[in-house]
mmCIF file of C-alpha atoms in Angstrom:
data_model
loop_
_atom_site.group_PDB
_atom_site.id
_atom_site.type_symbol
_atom_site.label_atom_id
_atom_site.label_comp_id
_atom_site.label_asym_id
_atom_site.label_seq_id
_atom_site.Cartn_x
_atom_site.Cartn_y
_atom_site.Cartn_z
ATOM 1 C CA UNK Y 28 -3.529 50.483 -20.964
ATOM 2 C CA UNK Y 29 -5.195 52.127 -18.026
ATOM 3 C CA UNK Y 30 -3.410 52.215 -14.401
ATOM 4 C CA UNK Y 31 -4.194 48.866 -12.991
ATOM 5 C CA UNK Y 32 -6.049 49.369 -9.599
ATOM 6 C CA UNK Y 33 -6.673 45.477 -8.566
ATOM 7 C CA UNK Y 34 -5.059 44.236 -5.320
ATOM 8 C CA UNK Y 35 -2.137 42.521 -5.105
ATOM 9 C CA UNK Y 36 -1.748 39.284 -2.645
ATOM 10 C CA UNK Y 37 -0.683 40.245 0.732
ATOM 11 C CA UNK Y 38 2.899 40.130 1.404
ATOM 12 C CA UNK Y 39 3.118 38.212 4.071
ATOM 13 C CA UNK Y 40 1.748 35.126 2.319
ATOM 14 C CA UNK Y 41 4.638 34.451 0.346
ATOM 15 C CA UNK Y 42 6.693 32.088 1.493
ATOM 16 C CA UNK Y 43 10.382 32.944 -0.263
ATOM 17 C CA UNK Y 44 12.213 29.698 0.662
ATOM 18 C CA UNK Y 45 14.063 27.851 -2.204
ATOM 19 C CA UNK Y 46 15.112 24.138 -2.542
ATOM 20 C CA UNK Y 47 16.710 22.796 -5.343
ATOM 21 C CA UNK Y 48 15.485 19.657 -7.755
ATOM 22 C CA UNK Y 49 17.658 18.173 -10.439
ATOM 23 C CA UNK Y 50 16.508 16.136 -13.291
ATOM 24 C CA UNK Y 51 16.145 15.571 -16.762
ATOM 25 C CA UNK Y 52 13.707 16.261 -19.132
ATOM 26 C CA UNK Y 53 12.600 14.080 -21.703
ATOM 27 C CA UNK Y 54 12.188 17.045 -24.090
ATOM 28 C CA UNK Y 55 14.892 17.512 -26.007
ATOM 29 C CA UNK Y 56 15.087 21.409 -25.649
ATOM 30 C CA UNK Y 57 15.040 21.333 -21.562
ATOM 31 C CA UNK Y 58 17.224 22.786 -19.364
ATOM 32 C CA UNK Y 59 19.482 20.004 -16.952
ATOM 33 C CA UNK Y 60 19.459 21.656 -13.836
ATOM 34 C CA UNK Y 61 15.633 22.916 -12.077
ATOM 35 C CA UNK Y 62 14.190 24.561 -9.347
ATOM 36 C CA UNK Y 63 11.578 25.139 -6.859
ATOM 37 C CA UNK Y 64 10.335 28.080 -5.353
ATOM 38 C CA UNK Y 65 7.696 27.325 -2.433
ATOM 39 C CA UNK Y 66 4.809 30.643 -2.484
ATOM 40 C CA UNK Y 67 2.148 29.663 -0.262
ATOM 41 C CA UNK Y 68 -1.580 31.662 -0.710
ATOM 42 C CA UNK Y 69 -3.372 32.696 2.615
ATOM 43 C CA UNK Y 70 -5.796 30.551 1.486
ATOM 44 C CA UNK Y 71 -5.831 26.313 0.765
ATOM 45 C CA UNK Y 72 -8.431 24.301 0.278
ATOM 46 C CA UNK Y 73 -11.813 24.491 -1.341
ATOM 47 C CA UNK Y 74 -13.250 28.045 -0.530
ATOM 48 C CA UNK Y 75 -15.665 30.443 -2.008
ATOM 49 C CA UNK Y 76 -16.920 29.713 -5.724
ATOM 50 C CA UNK Y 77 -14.545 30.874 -8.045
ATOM 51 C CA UNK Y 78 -11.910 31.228 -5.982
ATOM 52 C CA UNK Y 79 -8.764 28.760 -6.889
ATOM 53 C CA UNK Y 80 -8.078 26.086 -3.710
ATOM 54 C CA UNK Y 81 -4.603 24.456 -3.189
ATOM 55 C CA UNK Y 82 -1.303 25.904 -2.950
ATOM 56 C CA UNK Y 83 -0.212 28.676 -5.175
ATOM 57 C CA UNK Y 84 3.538 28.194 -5.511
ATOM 58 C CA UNK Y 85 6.904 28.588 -8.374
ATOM 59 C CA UNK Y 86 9.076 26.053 -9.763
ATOM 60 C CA UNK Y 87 11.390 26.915 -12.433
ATOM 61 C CA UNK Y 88 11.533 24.311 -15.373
ATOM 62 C CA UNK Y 89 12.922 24.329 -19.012
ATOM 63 C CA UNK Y 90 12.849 27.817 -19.806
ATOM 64 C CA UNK Y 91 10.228 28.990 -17.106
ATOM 65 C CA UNK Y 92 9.670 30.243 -13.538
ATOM 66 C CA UNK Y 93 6.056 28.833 -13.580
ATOM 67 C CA UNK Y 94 3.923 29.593 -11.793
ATOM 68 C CA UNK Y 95 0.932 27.027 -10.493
ATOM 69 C CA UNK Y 96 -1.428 25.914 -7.915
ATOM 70 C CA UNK Y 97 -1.486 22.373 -6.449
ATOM 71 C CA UNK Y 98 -4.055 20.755 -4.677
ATOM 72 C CA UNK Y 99 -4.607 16.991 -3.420
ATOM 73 C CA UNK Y 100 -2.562 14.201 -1.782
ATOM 74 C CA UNK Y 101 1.340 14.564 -2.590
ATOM 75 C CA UNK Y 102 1.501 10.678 -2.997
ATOM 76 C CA UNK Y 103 -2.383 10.728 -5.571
ATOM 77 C CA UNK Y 104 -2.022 10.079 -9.076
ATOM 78 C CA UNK Y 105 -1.519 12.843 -10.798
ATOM 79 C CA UNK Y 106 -3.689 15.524 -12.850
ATOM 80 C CA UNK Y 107 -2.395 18.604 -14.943
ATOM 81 C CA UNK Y 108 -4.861 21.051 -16.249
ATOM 82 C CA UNK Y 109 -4.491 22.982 -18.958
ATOM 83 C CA UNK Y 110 -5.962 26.483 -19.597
ATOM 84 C CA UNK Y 111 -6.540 28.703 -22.953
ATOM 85 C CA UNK Y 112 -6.640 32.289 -23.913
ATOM 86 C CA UNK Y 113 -8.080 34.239 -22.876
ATOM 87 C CA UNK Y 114 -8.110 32.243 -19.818
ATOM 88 C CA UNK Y 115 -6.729 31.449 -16.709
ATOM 89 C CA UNK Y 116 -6.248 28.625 -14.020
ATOM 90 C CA UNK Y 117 -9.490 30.145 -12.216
ATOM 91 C CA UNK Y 118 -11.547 28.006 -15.136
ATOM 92 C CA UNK Y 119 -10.412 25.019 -12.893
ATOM 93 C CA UNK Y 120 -11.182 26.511 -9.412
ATOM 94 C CA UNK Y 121 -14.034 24.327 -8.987
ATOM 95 C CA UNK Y 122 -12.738 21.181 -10.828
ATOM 96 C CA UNK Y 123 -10.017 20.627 -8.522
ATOM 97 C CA UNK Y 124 -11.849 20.584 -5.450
ATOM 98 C CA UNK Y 125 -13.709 17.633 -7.479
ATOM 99 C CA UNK Y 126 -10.133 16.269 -8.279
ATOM 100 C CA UNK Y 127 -8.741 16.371 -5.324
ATOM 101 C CA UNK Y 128 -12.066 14.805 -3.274
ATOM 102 C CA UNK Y 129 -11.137 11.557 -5.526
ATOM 103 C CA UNK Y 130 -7.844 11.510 -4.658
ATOM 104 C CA UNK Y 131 -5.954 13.184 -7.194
ATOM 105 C CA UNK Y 132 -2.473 15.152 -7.082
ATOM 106 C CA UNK Y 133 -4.062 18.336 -9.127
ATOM 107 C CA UNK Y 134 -1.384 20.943 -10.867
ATOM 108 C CA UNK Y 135 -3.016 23.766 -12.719
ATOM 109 C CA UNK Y 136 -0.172 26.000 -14.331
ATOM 110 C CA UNK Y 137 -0.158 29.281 -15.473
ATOM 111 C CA UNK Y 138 0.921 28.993 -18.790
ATOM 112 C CA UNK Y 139 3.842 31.219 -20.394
ATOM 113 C CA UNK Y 140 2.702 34.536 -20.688
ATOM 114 C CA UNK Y 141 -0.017 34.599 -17.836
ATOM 115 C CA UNK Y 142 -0.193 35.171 -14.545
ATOM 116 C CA UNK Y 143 3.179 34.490 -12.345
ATOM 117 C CA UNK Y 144 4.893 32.781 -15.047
ATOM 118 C CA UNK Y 145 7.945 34.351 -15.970
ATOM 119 C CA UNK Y 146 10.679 33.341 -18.086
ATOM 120 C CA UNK Y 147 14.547 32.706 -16.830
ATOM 121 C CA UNK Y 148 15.945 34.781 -19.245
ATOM 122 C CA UNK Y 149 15.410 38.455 -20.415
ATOM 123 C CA UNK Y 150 16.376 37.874 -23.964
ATOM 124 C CA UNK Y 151 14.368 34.393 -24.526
ATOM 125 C CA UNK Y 152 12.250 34.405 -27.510
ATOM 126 C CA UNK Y 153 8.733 35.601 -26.266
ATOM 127 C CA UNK Y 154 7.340 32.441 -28.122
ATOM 128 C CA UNK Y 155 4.008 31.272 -28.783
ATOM 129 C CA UNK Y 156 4.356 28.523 -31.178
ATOM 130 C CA UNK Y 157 2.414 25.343 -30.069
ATOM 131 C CA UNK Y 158 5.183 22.692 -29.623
ATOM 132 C CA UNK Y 159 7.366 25.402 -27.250
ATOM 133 C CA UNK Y 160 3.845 25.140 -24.868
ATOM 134 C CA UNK Y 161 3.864 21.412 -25.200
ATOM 135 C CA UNK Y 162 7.992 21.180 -24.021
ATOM 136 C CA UNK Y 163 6.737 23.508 -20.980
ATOM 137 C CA UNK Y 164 4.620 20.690 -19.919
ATOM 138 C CA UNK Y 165 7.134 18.318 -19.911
ATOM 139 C CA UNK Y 166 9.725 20.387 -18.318
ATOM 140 C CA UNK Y 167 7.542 20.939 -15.676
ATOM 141 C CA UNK Y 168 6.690 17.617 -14.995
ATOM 142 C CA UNK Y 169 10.306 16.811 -14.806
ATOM 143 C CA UNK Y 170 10.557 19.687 -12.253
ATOM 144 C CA UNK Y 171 8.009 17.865 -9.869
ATOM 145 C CA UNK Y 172 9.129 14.744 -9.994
ATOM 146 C CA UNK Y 173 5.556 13.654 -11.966
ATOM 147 C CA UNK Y 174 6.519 10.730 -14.500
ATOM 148 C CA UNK Y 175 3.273 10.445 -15.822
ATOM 149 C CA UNK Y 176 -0.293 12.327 -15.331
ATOM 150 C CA UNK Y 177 -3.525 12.530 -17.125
ATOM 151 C CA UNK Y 178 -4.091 15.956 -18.867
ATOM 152 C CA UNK Y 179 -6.766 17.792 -19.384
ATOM 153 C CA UNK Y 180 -7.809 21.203 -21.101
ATOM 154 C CA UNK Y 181 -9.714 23.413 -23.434
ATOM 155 C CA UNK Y 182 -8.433 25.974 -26.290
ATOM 156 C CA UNK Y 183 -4.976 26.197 -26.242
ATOM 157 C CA UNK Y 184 -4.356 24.146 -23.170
ATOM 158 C CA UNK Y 185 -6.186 21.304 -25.191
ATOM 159 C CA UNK Y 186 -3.998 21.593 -27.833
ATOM 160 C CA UNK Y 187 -1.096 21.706 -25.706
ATOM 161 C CA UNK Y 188 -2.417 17.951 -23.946
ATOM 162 C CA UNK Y 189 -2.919 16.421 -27.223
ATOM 163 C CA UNK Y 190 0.545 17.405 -28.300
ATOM 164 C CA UNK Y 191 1.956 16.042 -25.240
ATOM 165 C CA UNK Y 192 -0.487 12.916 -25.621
ATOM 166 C CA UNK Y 193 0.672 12.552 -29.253
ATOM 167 C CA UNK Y 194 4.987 13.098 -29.050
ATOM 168 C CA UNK Y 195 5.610 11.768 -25.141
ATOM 169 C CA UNK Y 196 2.668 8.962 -24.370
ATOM 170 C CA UNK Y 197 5.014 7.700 -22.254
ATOM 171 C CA UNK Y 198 4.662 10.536 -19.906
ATOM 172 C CA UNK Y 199 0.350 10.889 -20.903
ATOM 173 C CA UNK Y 200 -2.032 8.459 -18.434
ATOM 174 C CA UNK Y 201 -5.205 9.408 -20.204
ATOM 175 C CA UNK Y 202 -6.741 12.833 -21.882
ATOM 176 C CA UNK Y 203 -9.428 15.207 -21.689
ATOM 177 C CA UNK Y 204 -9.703 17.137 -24.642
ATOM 178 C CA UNK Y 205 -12.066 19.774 -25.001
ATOM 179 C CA UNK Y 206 -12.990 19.950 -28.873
ATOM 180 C CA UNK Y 207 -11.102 17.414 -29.229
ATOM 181 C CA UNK Y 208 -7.926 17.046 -31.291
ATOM 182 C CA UNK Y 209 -6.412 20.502 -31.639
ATOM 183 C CA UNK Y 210 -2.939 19.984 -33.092
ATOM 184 C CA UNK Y 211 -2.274 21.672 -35.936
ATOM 185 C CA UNK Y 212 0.310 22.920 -38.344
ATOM 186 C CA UNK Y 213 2.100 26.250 -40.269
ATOM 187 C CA UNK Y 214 0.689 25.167 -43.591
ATOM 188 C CA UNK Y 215 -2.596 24.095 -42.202
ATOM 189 C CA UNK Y 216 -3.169 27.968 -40.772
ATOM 190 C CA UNK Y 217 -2.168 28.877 -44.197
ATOM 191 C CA UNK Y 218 -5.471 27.398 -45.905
ATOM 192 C CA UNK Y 219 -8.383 29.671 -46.560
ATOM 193 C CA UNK Y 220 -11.789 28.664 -45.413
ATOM 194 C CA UNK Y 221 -15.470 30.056 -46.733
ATOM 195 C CA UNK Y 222 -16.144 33.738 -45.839
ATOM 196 C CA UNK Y 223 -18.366 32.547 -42.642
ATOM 197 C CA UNK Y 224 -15.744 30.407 -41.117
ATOM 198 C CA UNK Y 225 -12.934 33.064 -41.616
ATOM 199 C CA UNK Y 226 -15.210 35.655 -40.007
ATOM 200 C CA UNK Y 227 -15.233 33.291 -36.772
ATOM 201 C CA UNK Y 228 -11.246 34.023 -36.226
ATOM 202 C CA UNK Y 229 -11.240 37.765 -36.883
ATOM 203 C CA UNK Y 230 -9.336 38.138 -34.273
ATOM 204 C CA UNK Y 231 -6.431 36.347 -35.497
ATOM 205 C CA UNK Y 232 -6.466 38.665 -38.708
ATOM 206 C CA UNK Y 233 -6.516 41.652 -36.089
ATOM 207 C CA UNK Y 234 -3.428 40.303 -34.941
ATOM 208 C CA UNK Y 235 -1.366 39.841 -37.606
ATOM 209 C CA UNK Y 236 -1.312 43.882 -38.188
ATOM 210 C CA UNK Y 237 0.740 46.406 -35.827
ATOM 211 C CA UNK Y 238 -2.554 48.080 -35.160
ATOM 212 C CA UNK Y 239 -3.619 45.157 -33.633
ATOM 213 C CA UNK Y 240 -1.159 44.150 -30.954
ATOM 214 C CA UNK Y 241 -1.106 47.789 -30.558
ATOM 215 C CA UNK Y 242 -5.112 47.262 -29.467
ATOM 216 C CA UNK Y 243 -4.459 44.314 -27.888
ATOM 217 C CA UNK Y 244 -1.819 46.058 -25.710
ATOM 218 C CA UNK Y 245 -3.847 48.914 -24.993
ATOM 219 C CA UNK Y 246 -7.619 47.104 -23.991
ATOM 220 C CA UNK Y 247 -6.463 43.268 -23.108
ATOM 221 C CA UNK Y 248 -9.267 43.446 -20.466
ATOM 222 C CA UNK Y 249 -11.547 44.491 -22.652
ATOM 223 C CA UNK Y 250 -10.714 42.189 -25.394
ATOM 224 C CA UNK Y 251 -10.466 39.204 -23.236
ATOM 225 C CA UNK Y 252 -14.027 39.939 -21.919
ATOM 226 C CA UNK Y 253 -15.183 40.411 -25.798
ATOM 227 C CA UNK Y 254 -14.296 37.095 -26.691
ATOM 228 C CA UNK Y 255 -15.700 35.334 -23.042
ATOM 229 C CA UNK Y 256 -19.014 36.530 -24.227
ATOM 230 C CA UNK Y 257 -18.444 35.932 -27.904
ATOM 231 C CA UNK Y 258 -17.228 32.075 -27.268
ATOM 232 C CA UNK Y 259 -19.492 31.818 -24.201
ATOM 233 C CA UNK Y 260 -22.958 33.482 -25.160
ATOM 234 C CA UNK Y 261 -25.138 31.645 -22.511
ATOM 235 C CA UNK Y 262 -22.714 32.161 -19.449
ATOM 236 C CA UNK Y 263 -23.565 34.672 -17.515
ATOM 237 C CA UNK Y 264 -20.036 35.620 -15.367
ATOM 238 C CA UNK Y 265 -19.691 38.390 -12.829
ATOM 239 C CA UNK Y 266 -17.095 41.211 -12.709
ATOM 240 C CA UNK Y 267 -15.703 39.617 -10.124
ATOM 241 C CA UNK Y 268 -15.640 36.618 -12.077
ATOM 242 C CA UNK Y 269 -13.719 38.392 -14.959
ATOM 243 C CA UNK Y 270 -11.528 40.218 -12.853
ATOM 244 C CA UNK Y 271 -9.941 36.935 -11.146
ATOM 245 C CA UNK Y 272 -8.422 36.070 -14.136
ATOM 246 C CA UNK Y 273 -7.851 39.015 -15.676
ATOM 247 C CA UNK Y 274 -4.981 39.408 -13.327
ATOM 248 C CA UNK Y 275 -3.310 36.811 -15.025
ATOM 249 C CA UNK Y 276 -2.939 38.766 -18.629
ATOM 250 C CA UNK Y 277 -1.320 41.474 -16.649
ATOM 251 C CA UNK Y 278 2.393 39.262 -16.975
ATOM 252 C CA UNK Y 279 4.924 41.275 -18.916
ATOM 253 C CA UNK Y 280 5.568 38.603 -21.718
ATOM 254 C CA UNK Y 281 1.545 38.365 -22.435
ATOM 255 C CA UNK Y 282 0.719 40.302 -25.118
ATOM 256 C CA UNK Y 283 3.859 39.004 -27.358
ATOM 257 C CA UNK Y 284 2.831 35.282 -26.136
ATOM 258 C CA UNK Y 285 -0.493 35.825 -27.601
ATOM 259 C CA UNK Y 286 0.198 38.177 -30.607
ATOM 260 C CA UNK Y 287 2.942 35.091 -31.844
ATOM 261 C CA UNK Y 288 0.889 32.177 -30.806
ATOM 262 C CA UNK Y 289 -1.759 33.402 -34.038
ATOM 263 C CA UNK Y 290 1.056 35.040 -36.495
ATOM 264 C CA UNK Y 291 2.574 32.138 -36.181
ATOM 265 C CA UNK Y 292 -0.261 29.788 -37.070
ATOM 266 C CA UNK Y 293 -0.565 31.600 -39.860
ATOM 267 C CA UNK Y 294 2.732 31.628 -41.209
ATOM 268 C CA UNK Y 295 3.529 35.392 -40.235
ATOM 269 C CA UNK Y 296 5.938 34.520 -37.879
ATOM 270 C CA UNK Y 297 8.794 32.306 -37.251
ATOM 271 C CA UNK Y 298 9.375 29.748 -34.851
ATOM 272 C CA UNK Y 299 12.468 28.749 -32.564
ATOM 273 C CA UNK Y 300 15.101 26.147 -34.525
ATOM 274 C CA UNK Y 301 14.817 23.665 -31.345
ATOM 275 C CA UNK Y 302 11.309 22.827 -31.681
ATOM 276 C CA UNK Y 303 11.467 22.517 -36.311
ATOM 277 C CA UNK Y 304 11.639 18.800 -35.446
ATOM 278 C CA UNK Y 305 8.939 18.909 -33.298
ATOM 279 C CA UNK Y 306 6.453 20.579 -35.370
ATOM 280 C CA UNK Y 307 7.636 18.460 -38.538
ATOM 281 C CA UNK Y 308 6.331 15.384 -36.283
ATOM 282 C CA UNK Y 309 3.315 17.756 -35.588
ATOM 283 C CA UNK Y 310 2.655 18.618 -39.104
ATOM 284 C CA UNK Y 311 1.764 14.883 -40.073
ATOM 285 C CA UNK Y 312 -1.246 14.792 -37.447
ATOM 286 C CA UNK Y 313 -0.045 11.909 -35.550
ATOM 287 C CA UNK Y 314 -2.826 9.664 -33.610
ATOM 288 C CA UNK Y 315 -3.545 9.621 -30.047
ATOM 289 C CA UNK Y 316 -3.098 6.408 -28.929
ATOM 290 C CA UNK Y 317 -3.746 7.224 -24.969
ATOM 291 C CA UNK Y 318 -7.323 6.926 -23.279
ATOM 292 C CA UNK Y 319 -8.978 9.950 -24.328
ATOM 293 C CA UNK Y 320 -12.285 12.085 -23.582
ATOM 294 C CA UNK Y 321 -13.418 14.671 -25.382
ATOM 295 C CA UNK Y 322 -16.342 17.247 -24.861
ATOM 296 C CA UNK Y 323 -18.416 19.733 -26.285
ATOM 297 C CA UNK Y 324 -20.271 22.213 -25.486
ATOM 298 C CA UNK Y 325 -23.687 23.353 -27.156
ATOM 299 C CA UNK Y 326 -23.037 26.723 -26.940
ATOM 300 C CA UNK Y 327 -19.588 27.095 -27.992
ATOM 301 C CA UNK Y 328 -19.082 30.265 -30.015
ATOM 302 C CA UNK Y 329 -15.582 29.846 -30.798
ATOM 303 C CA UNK Y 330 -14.039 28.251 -33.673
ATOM 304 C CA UNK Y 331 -13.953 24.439 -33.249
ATOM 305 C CA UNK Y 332 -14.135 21.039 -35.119
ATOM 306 C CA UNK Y 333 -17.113 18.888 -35.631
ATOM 307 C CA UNK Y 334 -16.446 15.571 -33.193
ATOM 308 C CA UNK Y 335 -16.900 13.563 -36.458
ATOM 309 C CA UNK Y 336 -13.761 15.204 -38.153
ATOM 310 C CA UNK Y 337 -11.509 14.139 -35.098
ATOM 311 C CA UNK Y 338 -12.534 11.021 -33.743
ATOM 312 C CA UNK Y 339 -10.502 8.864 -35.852
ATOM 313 C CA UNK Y 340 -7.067 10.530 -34.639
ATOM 314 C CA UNK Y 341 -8.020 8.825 -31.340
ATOM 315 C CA UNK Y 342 -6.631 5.118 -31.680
ATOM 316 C CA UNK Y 343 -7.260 4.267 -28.006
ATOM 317 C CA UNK Y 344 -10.185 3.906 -25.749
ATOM 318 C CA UNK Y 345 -12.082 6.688 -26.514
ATOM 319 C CA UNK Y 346 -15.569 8.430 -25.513
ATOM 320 C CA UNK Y 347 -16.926 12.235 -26.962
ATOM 321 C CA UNK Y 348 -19.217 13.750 -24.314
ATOM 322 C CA UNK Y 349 -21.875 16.505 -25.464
ATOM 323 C CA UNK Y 350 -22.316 18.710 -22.896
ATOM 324 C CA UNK Y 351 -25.925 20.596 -23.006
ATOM 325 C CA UNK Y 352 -27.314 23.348 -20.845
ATOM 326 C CA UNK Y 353 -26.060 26.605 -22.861
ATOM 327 C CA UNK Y 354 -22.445 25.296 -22.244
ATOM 328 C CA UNK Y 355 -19.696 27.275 -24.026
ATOM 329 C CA UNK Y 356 -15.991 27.327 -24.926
ATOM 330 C CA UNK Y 357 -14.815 27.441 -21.348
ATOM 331 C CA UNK Y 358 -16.365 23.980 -20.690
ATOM 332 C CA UNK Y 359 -14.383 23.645 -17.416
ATOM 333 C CA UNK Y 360 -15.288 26.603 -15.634
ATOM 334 C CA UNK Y 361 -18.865 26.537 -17.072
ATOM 335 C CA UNK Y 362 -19.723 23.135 -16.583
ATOM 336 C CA UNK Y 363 -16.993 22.175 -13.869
ATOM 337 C CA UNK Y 364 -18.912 18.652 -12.726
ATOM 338 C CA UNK Y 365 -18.966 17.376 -16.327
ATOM 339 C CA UNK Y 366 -15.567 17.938 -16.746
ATOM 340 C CA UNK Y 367 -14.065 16.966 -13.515
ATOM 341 C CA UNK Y 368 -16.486 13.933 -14.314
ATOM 342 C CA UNK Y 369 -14.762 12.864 -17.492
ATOM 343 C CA UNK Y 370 -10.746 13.219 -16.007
ATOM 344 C CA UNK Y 371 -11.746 10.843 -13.069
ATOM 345 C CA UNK Y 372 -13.407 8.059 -15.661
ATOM 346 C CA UNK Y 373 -10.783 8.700 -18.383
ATOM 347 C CA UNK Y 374 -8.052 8.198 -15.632
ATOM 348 C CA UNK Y 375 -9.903 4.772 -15.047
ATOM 349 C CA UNK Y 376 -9.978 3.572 -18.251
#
């Protein structure tokens, strides 16, 4: 991969302090004893479009030193957004402003394998698997003292919500859902489709060879912008756009995150023991019983369900949202009022 040449934050913004939290996690596969590590950005607040507001600070939880930005009154009800690949907490930067005006608590994590996000131990399992993202929510709620928040995401961060919607609605106030319900399963991935619907995930194929993660390695900028354009055809972002959350895929752990996450959908790869039980509950598709949201772009050029195949998992109050105006996959960052919008009524409900 070529020399990276972006900036790194200024030193003296970081704020190295450390208190300790203690607490336990409702997920069964989360560590007892937590942390929190205060790193405060130059800037907070709502600033220049496209530029994240709130607090950018660590807190280690479960497995993770995550990293995340939070935004909003300490004492609001809470909100945790939920990003995909490849994305980054940037496709919230002007949602939480919106959030926060309302009088939301905002978090917007990096998940594992982005940004500052960094695991606790050198030899954990680099793992991608769907239910270990879903225990990282939890984990990190328990970290921050949050009992329960609404959640809200698109692409793999929607997946991630609707798995913690699904296993822990104890923890789950309401849910926005962008292409609504996401979870899937090992055998699932292992189903062909017709030629024209396999040709919409070449990219998972790619990855399932050597050569791939070897190209994925070498050009994850350009790959990443590939498949903004690709799942976004009518949004017309910036380089400077791009290159605020390309940062983000520059974390260590990235490329193995990503290049597990789709073997193991398909079967190629295993998971870790402590979540089987976890993804056998997962396997059977359960309902979402919560308040729920979902949206759609018309423009989305990535892979996604027809509302009418998904609406039925939803068992609770429920709405689906079109979204029009050349809107594509990354519905928050591309349509930022519609989906700030739906978290503030689905938080209502």
């Amino acid at each position: 991969m070529p020399a990276d040449t972006r900036p790194e934050p200024p030193p003296e913004t970081i704020d190295r302090s450390r208190r300790r939290l203690l607490g336990a996690t409702a997920a069964t596969v989360a560590v007892a004893e937590l942390g929190r590590i205060g790193v405060a950005r130059a800037e907070t607040g709502a600033s220049a479009a496209g530029t994240m507001p709130g607090t950018l600070k660590q807190v280690e939880a479960g497995m993770l030193d995550v990293g995340y930005v939070e935004a909003g009154p300490a004492d609001g009800p809470a909100v945790i957004l939920l990003h995909g690949w490849p994305y980054d907490i940037h496709a919230f930067a002007e949602v939480v402003p919106i959030l926060t005006a309302a009088g939301h608590r905002v978090i917007v994590p990096h998940l594992r394998g982005y940004g500052t996000t960094r695991f606790l131990a050198k030899d954990a399992i680099r793992n991608g698997e769907q239910a270990a993202l879903a225990v990282d929510v939890i984990a990190l709620m328990d970290a921050l003292g949050i009992p329960r928040a609404v959640l809200g995401g698109f692409d793999w961060g929607a997946r991630t919500a609707c798995i913690v919607a699904a296993l822990w609605p104890d923890r789950c106030d309401a849910l926005v859902s962008v292409s609504g319900y996401l979870i899937g399963s090992q055998e699932a991935g292992k189903a062909p489709l017709p030629p024209k619907a396999e040709l919409s995930w070449w990219y998972q194929f790619y990855f399932a060879t050597s050569r791939g993660r070897a190209g994925y390695e070498a050009y994850r900028d350009a790959f990443a912008r590939l498949i903004w354009q690709s799942a976004s055809p009518r949004w017309a972002f910036d380089d400077a756009t791009f290159a605020r959350s390309a940062r983000s895929f520059d974390n260590p752990d990235h490329v193995a995150i990503v290049i597990h996450n789709y073997r193991w959908r398909l079967g190629l790869a295993e998971g870790e023991p402590r979540y089987e039980a976890l993804e056998e509950r997962l396997a059977r598709a359960p309902e979402i019983a919560v308040p729920t949201i979902t949206l759609e772009g018309d423009a989305n050029g990535a892979p996604h369900p027809e509302p009418a195949t998904y609406a039925g998992k939803f068992t609770g109050r429920y709405a689906h949202r079109p979204i029009t105006g050349g809107i594509g996959h990354n519905l928050p960052q591309e349509a930022p009022h519609a989906f700030a919008q739906a978290v503030i009524d689905a938080a209502s409900a």
